CSV table of C-alpha atoms and ligand atoms in Angstrom, one decimal:
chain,number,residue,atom,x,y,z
A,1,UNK,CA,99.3,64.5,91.5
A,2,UNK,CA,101.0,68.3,92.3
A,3,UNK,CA,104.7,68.5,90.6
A,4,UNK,CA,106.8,71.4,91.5
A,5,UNK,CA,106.5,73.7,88.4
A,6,UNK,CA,108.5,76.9,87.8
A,7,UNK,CA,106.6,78.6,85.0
A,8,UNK,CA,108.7,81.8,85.2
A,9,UNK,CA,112.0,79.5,85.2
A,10,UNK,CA,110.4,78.2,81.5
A,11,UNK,CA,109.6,81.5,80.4
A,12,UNK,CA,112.6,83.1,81.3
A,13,UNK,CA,114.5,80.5,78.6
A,14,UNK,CA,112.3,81.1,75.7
A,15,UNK,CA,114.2,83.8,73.5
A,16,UNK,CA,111.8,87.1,72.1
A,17,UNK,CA,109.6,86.7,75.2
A,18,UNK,CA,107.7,90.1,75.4
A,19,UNK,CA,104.8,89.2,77.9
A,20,UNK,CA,103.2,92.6,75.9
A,21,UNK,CA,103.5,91.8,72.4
A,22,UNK,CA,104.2,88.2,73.2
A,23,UNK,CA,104.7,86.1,69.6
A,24,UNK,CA,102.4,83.1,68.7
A,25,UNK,CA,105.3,81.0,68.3
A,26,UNK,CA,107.1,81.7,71.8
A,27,UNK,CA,103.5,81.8,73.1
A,28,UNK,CA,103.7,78.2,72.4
A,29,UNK,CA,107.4,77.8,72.5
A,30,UNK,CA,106.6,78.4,76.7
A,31,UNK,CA,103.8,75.9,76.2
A,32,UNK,CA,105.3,73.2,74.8
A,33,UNK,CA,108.2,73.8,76.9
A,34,UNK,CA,105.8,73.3,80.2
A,35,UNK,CA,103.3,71.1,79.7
A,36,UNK,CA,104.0,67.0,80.7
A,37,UNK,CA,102.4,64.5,78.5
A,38,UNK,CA,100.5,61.5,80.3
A,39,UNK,CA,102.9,58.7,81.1
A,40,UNK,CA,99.9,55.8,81.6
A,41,UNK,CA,99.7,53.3,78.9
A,42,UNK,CA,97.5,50.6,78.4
A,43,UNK,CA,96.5,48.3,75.7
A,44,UNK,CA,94.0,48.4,73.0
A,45,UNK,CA,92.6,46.5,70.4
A,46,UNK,CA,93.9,47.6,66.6
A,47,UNK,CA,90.2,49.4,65.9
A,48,UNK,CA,90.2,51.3,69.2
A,49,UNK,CA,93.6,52.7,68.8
A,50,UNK,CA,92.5,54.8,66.1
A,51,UNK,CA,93.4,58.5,66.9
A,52,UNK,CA,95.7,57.9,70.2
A,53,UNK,CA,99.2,57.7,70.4
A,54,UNK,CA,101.4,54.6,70.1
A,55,UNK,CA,103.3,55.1,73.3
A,56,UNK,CA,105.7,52.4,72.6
A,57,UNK,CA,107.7,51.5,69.5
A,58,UNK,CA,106.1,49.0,67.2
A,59,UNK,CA,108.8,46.1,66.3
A,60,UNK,CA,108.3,44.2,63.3
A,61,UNK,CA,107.5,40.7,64.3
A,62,UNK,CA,107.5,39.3,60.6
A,63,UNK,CA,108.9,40.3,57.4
A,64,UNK,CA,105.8,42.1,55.2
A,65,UNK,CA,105.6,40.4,52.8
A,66,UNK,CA,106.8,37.1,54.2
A,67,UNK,CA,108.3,36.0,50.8
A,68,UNK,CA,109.4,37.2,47.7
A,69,UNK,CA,106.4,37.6,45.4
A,70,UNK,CA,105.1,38.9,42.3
A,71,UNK,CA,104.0,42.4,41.3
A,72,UNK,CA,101.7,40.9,38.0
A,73,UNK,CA,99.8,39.0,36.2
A,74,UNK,CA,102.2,37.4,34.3
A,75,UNK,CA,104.9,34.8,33.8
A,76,UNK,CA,107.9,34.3,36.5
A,77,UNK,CA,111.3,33.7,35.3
A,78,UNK,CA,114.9,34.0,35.4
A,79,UNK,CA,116.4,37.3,34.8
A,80,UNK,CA,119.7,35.3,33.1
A,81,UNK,CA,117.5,33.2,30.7
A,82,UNK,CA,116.3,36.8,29.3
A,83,UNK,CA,117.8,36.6,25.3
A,84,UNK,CA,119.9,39.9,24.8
A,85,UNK,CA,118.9,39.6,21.2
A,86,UNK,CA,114.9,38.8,19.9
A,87,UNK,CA,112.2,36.7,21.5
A,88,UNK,CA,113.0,34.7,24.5
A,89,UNK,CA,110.8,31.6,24.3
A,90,UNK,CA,110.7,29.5,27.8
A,91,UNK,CA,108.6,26.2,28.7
A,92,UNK,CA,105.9,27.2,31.1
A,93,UNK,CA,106.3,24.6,34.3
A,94,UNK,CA,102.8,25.1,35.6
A,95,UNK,CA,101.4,27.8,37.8
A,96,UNK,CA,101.6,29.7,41.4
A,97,UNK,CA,98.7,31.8,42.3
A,98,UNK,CA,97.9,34.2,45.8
A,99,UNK,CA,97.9,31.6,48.5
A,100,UNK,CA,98.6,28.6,46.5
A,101,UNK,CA,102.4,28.5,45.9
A,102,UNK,CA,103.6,26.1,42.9
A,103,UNK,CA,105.1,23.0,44.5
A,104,UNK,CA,107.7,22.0,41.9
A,105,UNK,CA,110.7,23.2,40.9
A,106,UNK,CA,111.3,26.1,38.3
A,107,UNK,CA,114.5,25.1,36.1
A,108,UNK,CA,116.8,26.8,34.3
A,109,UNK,CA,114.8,27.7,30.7
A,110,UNK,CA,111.2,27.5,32.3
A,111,UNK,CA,109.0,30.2,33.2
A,112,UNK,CA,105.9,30.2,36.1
A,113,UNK,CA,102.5,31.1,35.6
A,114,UNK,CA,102.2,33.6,38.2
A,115,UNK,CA,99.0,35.5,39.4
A,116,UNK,CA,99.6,39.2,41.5
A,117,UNK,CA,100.7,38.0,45.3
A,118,UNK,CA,102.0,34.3,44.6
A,119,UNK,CA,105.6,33.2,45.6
A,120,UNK,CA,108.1,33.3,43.1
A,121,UNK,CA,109.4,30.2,42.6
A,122,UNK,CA,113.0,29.4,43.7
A,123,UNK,CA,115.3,31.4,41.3
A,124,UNK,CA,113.0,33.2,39.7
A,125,UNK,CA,113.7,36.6,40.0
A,126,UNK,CA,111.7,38.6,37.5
A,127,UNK,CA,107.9,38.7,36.3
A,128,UNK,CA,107.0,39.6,32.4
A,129,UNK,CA,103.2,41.0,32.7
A,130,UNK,CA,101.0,38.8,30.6
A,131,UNK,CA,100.1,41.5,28.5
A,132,UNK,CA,103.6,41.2,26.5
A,133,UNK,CA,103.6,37.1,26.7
A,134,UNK,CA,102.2,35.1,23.6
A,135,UNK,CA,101.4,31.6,24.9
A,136,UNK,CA,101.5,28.6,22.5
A,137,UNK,CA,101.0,25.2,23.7
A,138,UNK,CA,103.1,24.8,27.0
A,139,UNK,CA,105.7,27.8,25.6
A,140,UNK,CA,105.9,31.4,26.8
A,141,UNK,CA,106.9,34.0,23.8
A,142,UNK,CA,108.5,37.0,25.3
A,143,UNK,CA,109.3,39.9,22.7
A,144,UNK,CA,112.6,41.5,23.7
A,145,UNK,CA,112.8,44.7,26.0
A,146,UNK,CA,109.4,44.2,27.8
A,147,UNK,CA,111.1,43.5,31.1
A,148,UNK,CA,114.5,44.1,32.8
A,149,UNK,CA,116.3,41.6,35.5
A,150,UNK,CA,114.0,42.0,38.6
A,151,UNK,CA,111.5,43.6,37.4
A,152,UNK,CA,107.6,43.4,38.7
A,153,UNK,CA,108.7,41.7,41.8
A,154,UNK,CA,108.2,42.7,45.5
A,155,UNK,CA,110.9,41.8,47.6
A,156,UNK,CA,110.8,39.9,51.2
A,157,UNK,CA,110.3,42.9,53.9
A,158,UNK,CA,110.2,45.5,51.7
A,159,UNK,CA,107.2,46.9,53.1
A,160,UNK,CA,108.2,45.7,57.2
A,161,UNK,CA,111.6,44.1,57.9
A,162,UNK,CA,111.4,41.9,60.8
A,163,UNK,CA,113.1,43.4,63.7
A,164,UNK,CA,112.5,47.3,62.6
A,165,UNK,CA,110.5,49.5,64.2
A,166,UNK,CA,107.6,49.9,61.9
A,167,UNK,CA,105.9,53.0,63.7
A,168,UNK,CA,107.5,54.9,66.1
A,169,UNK,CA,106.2,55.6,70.0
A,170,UNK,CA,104.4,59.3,69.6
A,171,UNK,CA,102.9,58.5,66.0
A,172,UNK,CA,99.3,59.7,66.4
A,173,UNK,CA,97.4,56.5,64.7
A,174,UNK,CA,95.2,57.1,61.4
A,175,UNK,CA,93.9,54.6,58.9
A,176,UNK,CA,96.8,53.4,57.5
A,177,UNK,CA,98.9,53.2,60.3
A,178,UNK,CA,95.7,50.8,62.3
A,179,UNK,CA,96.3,48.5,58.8
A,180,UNK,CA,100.3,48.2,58.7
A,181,UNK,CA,99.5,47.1,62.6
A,182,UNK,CA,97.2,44.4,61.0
A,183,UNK,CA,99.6,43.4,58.7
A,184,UNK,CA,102.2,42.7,60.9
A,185,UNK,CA,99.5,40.1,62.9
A,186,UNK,CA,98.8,42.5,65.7
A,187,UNK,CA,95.5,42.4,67.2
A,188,UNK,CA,96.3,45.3,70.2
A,189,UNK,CA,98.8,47.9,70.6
A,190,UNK,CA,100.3,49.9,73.4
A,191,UNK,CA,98.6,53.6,73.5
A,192,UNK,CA,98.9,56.3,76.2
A,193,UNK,CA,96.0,56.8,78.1
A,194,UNK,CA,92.9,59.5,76.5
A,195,UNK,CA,93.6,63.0,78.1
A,196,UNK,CA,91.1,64.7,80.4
A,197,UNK,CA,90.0,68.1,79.2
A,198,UNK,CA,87.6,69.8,81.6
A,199,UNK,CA,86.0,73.1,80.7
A,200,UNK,CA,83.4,75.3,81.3
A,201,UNK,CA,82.2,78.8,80.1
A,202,UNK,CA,81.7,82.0,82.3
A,203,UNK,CA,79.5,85.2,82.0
A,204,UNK,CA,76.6,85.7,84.0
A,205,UNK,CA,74.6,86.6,79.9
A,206,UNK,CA,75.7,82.8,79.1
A,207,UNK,CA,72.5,80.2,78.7
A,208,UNK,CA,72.5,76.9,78.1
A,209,UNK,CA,70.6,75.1,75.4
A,210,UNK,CA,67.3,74.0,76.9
A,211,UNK,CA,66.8,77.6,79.2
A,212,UNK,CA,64.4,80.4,78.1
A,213,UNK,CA,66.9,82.8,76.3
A,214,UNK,CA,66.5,86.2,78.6
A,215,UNK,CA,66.6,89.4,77.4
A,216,UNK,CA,70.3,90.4,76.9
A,217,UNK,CA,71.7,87.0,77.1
A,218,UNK,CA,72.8,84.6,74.4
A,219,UNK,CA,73.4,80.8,74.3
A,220,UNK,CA,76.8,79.6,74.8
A,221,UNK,CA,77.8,77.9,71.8
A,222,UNK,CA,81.7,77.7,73.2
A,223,UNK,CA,80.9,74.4,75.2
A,224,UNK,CA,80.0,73.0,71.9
A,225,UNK,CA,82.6,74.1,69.7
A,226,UNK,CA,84.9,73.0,72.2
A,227,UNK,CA,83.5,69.8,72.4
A,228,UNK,CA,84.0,69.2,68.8
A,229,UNK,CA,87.3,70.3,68.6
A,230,UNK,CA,88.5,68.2,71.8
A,231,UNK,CA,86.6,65.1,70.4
A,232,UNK,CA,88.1,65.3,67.2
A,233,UNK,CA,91.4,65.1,69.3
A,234,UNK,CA,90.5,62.0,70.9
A,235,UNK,CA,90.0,63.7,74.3
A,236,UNK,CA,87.8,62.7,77.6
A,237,UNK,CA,85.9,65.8,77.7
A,238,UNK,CA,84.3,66.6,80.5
A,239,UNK,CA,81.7,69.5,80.3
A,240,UNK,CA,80.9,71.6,83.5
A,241,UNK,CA,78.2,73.8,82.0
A,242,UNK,CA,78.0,77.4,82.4
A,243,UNK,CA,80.0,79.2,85.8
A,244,UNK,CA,78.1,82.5,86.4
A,245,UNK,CA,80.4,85.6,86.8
A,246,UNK,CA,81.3,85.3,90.5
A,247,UNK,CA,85.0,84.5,92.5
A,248,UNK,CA,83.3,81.7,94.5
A,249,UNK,CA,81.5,80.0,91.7
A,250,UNK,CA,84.8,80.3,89.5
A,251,UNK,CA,86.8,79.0,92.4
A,252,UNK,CA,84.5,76.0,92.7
A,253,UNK,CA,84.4,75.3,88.8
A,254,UNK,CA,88.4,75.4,89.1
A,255,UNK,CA,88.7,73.2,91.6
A,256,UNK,CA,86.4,70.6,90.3
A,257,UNK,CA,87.8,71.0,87.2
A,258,UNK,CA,91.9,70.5,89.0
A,259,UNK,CA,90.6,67.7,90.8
A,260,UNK,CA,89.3,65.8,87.5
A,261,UNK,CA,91.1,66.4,84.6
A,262,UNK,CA,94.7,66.9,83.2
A,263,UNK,CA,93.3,70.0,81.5
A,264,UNK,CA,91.7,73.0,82.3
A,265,UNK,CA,90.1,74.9,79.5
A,266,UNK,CA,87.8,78.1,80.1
A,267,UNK,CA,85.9,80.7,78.5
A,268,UNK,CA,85.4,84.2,78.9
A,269,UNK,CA,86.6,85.9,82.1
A,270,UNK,CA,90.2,86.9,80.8
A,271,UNK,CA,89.4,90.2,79.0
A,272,UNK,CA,90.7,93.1,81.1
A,273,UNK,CA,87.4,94.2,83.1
A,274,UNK,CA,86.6,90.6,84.2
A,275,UNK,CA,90.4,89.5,84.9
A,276,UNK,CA,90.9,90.9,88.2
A,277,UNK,CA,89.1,88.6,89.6
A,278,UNK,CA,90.1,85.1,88.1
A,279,UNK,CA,93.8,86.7,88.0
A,280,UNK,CA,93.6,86.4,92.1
A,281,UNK,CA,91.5,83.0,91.9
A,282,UNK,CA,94.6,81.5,89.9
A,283,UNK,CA,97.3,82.9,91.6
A,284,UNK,CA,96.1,81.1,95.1
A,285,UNK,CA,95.5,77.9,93.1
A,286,UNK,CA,98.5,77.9,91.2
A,287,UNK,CA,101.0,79.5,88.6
A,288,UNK,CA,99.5,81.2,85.8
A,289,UNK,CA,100.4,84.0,83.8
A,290,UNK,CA,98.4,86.4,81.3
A,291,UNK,CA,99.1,86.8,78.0
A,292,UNK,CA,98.3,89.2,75.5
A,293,UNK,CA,99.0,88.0,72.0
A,294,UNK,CA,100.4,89.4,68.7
A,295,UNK,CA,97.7,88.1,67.0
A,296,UNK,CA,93.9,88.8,65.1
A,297,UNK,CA,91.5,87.7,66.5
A,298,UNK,CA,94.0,87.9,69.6
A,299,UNK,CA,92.6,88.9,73.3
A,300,UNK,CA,94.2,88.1,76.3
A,301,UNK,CA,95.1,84.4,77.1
A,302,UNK,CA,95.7,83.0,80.5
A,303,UNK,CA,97.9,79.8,80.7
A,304,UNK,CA,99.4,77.9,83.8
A,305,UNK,CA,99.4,75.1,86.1
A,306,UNK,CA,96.3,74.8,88.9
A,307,UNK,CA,96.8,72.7,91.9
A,308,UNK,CA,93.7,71.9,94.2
A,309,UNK,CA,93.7,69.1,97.1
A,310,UNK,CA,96.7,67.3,95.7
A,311,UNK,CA,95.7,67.2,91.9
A,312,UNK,CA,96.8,69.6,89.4
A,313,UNK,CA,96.0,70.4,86.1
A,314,UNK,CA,97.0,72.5,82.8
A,315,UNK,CA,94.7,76.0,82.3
A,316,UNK,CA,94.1,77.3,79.3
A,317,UNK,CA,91.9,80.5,79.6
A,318,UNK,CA,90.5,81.4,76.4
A,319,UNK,CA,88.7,84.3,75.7
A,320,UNK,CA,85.0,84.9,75.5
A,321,UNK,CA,83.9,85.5,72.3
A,322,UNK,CA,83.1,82.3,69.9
A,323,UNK,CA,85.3,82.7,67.0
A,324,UNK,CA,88.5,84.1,69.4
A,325,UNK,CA,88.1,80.9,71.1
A,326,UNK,CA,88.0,78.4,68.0
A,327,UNK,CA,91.4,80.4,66.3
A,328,UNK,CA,93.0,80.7,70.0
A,329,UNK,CA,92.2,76.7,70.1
A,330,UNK,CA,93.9,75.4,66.5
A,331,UNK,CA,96.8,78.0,67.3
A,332,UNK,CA,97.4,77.4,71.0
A,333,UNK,CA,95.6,74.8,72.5
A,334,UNK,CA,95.2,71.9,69.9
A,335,UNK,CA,99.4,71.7,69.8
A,336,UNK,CA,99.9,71.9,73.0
A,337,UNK,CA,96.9,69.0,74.1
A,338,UNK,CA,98.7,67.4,71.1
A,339,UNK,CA,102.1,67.3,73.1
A,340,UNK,CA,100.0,66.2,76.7
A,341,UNK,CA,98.6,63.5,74.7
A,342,UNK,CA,102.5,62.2,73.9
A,343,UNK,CA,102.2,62.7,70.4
A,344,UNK,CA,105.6,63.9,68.3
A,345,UNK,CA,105.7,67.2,67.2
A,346,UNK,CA,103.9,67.6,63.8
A,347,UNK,CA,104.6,70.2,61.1
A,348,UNK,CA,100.8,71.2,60.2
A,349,UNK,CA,100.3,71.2,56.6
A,350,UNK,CA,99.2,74.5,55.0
A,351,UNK,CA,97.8,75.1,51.4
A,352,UNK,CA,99.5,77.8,49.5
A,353,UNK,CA,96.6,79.7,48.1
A,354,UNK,CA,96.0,83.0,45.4
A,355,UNK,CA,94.5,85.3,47.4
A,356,UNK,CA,91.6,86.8,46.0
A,357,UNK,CA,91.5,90.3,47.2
A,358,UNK,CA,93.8,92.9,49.1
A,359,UNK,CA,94.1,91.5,52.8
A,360,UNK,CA,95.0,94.5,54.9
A,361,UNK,CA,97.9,93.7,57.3
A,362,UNK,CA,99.9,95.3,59.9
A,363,UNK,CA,103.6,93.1,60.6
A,364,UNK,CA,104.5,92.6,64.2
A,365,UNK,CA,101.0,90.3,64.6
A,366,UNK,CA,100.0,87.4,63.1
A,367,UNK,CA,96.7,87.5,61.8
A,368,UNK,CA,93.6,84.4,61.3
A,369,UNK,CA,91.0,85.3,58.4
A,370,UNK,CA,88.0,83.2,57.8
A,371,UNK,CA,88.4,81.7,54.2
A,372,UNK,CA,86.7,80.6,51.3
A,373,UNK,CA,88.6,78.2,48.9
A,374,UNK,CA,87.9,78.2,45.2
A,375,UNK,CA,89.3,76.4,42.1
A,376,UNK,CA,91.2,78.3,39.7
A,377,UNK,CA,90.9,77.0,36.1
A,378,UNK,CA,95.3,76.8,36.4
A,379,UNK,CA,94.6,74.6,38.4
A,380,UNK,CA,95.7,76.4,41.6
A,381,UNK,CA,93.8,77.1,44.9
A,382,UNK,CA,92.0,80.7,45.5
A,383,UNK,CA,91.2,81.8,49.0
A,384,UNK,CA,88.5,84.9,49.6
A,385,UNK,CA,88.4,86.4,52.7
A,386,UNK,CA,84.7,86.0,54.0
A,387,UNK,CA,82.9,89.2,54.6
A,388,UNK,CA,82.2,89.3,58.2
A,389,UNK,CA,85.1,88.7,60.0
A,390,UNK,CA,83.9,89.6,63.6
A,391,UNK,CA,85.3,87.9,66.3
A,392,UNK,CA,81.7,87.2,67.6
A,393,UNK,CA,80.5,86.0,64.2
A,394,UNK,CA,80.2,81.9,63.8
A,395,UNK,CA,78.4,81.7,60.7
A,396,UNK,CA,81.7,82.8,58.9
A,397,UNK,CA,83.9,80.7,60.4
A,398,UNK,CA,81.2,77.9,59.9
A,399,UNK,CA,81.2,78.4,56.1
A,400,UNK,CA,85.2,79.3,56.1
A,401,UNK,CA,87.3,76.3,54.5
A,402,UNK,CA,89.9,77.0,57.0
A,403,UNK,CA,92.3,80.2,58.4
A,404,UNK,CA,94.1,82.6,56.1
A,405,UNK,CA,97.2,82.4,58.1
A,406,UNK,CA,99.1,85.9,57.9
A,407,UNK,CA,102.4,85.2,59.4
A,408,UNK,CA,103.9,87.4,62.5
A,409,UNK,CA,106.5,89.5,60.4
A,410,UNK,CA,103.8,89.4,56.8
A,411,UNK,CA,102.9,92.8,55.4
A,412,UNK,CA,99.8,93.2,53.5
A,413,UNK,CA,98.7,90.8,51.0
A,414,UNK,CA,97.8,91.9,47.3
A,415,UNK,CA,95.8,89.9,45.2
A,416,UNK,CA,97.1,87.5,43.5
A,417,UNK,CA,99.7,86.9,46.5
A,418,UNK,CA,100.4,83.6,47.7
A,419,UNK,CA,99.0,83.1,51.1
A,420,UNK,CA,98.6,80.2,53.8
A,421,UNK,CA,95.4,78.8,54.5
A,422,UNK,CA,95.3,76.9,57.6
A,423,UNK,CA,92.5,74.0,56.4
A,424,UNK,CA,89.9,72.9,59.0
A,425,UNK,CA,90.0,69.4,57.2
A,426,UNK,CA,93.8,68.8,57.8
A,427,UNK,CA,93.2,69.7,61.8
A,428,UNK,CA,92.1,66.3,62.7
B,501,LIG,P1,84.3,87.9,77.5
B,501,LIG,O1,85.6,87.4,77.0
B,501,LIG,O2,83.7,87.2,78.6
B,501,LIG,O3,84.4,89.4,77.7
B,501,LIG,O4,83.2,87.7,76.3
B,501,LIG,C1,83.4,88.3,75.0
B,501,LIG,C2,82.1,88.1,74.2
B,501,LIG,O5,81.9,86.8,73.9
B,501,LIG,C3,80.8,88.6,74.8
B,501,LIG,O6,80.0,89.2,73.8
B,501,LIG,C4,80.2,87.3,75.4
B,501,LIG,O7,78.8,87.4,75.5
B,501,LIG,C5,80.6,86.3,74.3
B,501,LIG,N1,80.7,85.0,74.9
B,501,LIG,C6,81.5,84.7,76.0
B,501,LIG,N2,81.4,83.4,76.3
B,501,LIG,C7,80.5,82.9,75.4
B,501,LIG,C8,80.0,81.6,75.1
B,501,LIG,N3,80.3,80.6,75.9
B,501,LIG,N4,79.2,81.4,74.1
B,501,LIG,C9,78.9,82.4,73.3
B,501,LIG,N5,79.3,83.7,73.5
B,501,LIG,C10,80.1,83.9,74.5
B,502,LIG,MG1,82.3,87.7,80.1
């Protein structure tokens, strides 16, 4: 569906914006700012709904736990019956284990034997681990100070209180969260529907895997680390192969591309020589503008809204070259698909990292170094910058632990500075 959208109306309200030296952060501040999450929900079962986002509020049905219950191994009793000089010494009433509650009555004097996960008994309000209990007979021995009023018992809804939200709409589901659904009886949930990401790559030296390699050409690997990144994400990807470097054939790709998916994401094309071209192609189909970014590895980056026969779409244009593309992904893209796909806004984690060696660095750019990460015997974190750092240059950023992140205002880092490190395991 086409909605009116005034990209220069965003722009114009994000402070700092410099469309020539243009910041990573207002880069993203205008994306974020722009781009509409999907709005269609539907329901899936608890194991499908791992890595989408909850699009409505999750309300506590029950309390978690459902009763009072104990925290040990051990022996249930009142808090008041505890001596406050010497041994306590109780008669043991009989015993309550996990799923098999004790049917009687605990009185005043008596204790429980009570296994980790049984009910504690009514008025019982503390549980003395076995491991301080001497039992004789049908007493329990209790040396004093071992336990305190209340202690080693888990309280009605202290993990879920009926009626609470337990996860909020916008939580982006991992393990843990697809268990608390469980817990709570839940066998689907409400997500928001998987985003479309279409893309293709275009330059006329680009070969697929499967076609003779020509002289002068090289296989495009951008289609596939794409694909990995957007799958990771929990995206429909939808790959439309290689687009030689010609208006028409760009055009097409576009409009295919519009007509099919939420988002447009390309490769190649936007670097000054081959821009002209696509610059004219998107402003026919749309409202993009060109960016060129304070940042290392940092070409220019084309982003907008394309409209074709009624649909329209988010573009990303990335540059060409295979490692541009992966850093222009994680800082760009991969925050902004995050915010299409509904999800809340995220801090994302960084490690704080020694660094190794002197890491050259002009301020006024922010600046993405493939990284090594090492064990200090301090028990710290060491990053090394790897060798090869051209932007062309995969096998670095395939052995790289993640991206030595050298903030926008950051001046050269000496060894043994702390730096960020950006960690390809935290990005989904
Ligand atoms: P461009 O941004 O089109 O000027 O491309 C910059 C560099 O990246 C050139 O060396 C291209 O051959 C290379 N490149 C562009 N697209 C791809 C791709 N899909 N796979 C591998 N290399 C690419
Ligand atoms: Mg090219």
């Amino acid at each position: 569906m086409t909605s009116p959208f005034d990209l220069q109306h965003v722009i114009s309200c994000v402070s700092g914006y410099d469309p020539n030296a243009l910041r990573v952060d207002a880069a993203l501040a205008v994306m974020q700012a722009s781009v509409q999450p999907v709005s269609a929900v539907e329901r899936v079962a608890v194991r499908a709904a791992l890595g989408r986002v909850l699009a409505q509020d999750v309300v506590s049905p029950i309390d978690v736990p459902a009763h009072d219950n104990s925290a040990m191994d051990g022996y249930a009793l009142r808090g008041d019956d505890l001596a406050a000089q010497g041994d306590t010494v109780l008669a043991v009433a009989g015993r309550g284990l996990a799923g098999h509650a004790y049917a009687g009555d605990v009185a005043p004097g008596s204790a429980l034997r009570i296994m980790t996960g049984a009910i504690m008994p009514a008025g019982c309000d503390t549980v003395v681990p076995q491991e301080f209990c001497r039992v004789e007979g049908d007493t329990v021995t209790i040396p004093q100070g071992v336990v305190r009023a209340g202690d080693n018992r888990r309280l009605r809804g202290e993990d879920l209180a009926r009626g609470k939200t337990a996860l909020p709409a916008g939580k982006l589901l991992r393990p843990a969260d697809l268990g608390l659904i469980a817990s709570l009886g839940m066998a689907e949930v409400s997500v928001r529907r998987r985003l479309r990401v279409a893309f293709f790559s275009s330059g006329d030296e680009l070969r697929s895997v499967g076609q003779p390699l020509d002289a002068g050409c090289v296989y495009d690997s951008n289609r596939y680390t794409l694909w990995g990144m957007l799958e990771r994400l929990g995206c429909e990807v939808i790959d439309l192969g290689v687009v030689p470097d010609n208006p028409q054939a760009v055009e097409a790709a576009l409009r295919t591309a519009t007509e099919c998916a939420d988002v447009v994401i390309t490769s190649g094309g936007v670097s000054v020589g081959e821009a002209d071209y696509l610059r004219s192609t998107l402003s026919r189909m749309g409202e993009v503008v060109f960016w060129r970014i304070a940042m290392r590895p940092g070409r220019p980056l084309a982003f907008g809204q394309l409209r074709s026969d009624g649909h329209s779409a988010w573009l990303f244009g990335l540059p060409g070259n295979p490692v541009a593309v992966m850093v222009t992904f994680y800082a760009f893209v991969r925050p902004a698909l995050l915010h299409c796909m509904g999800a809340s806004p995220q801090p994302q984690p960084m490690l704080r990292a020694v660094s190794a060696q002197t890491l050259r660095k002009k301020p006024g750019r922010t600046e993405y170094q493939r990284g090594l990460l090492s064990p200090l015997p301090d028990g710290r974190w060491q990053v090394s910058a790897i060798g090869n750092q051209g932007s062309g240059v995969l096998s670095s950023m395939s052995q790289a632990h993640g991206l030595i992140v050298l903030h926008h205002d950051q001046t050269t880092a000496q060894a043994g500075d702390l730096v960020d490190v950006l960690l390809f395991e935290g990005l989904v």
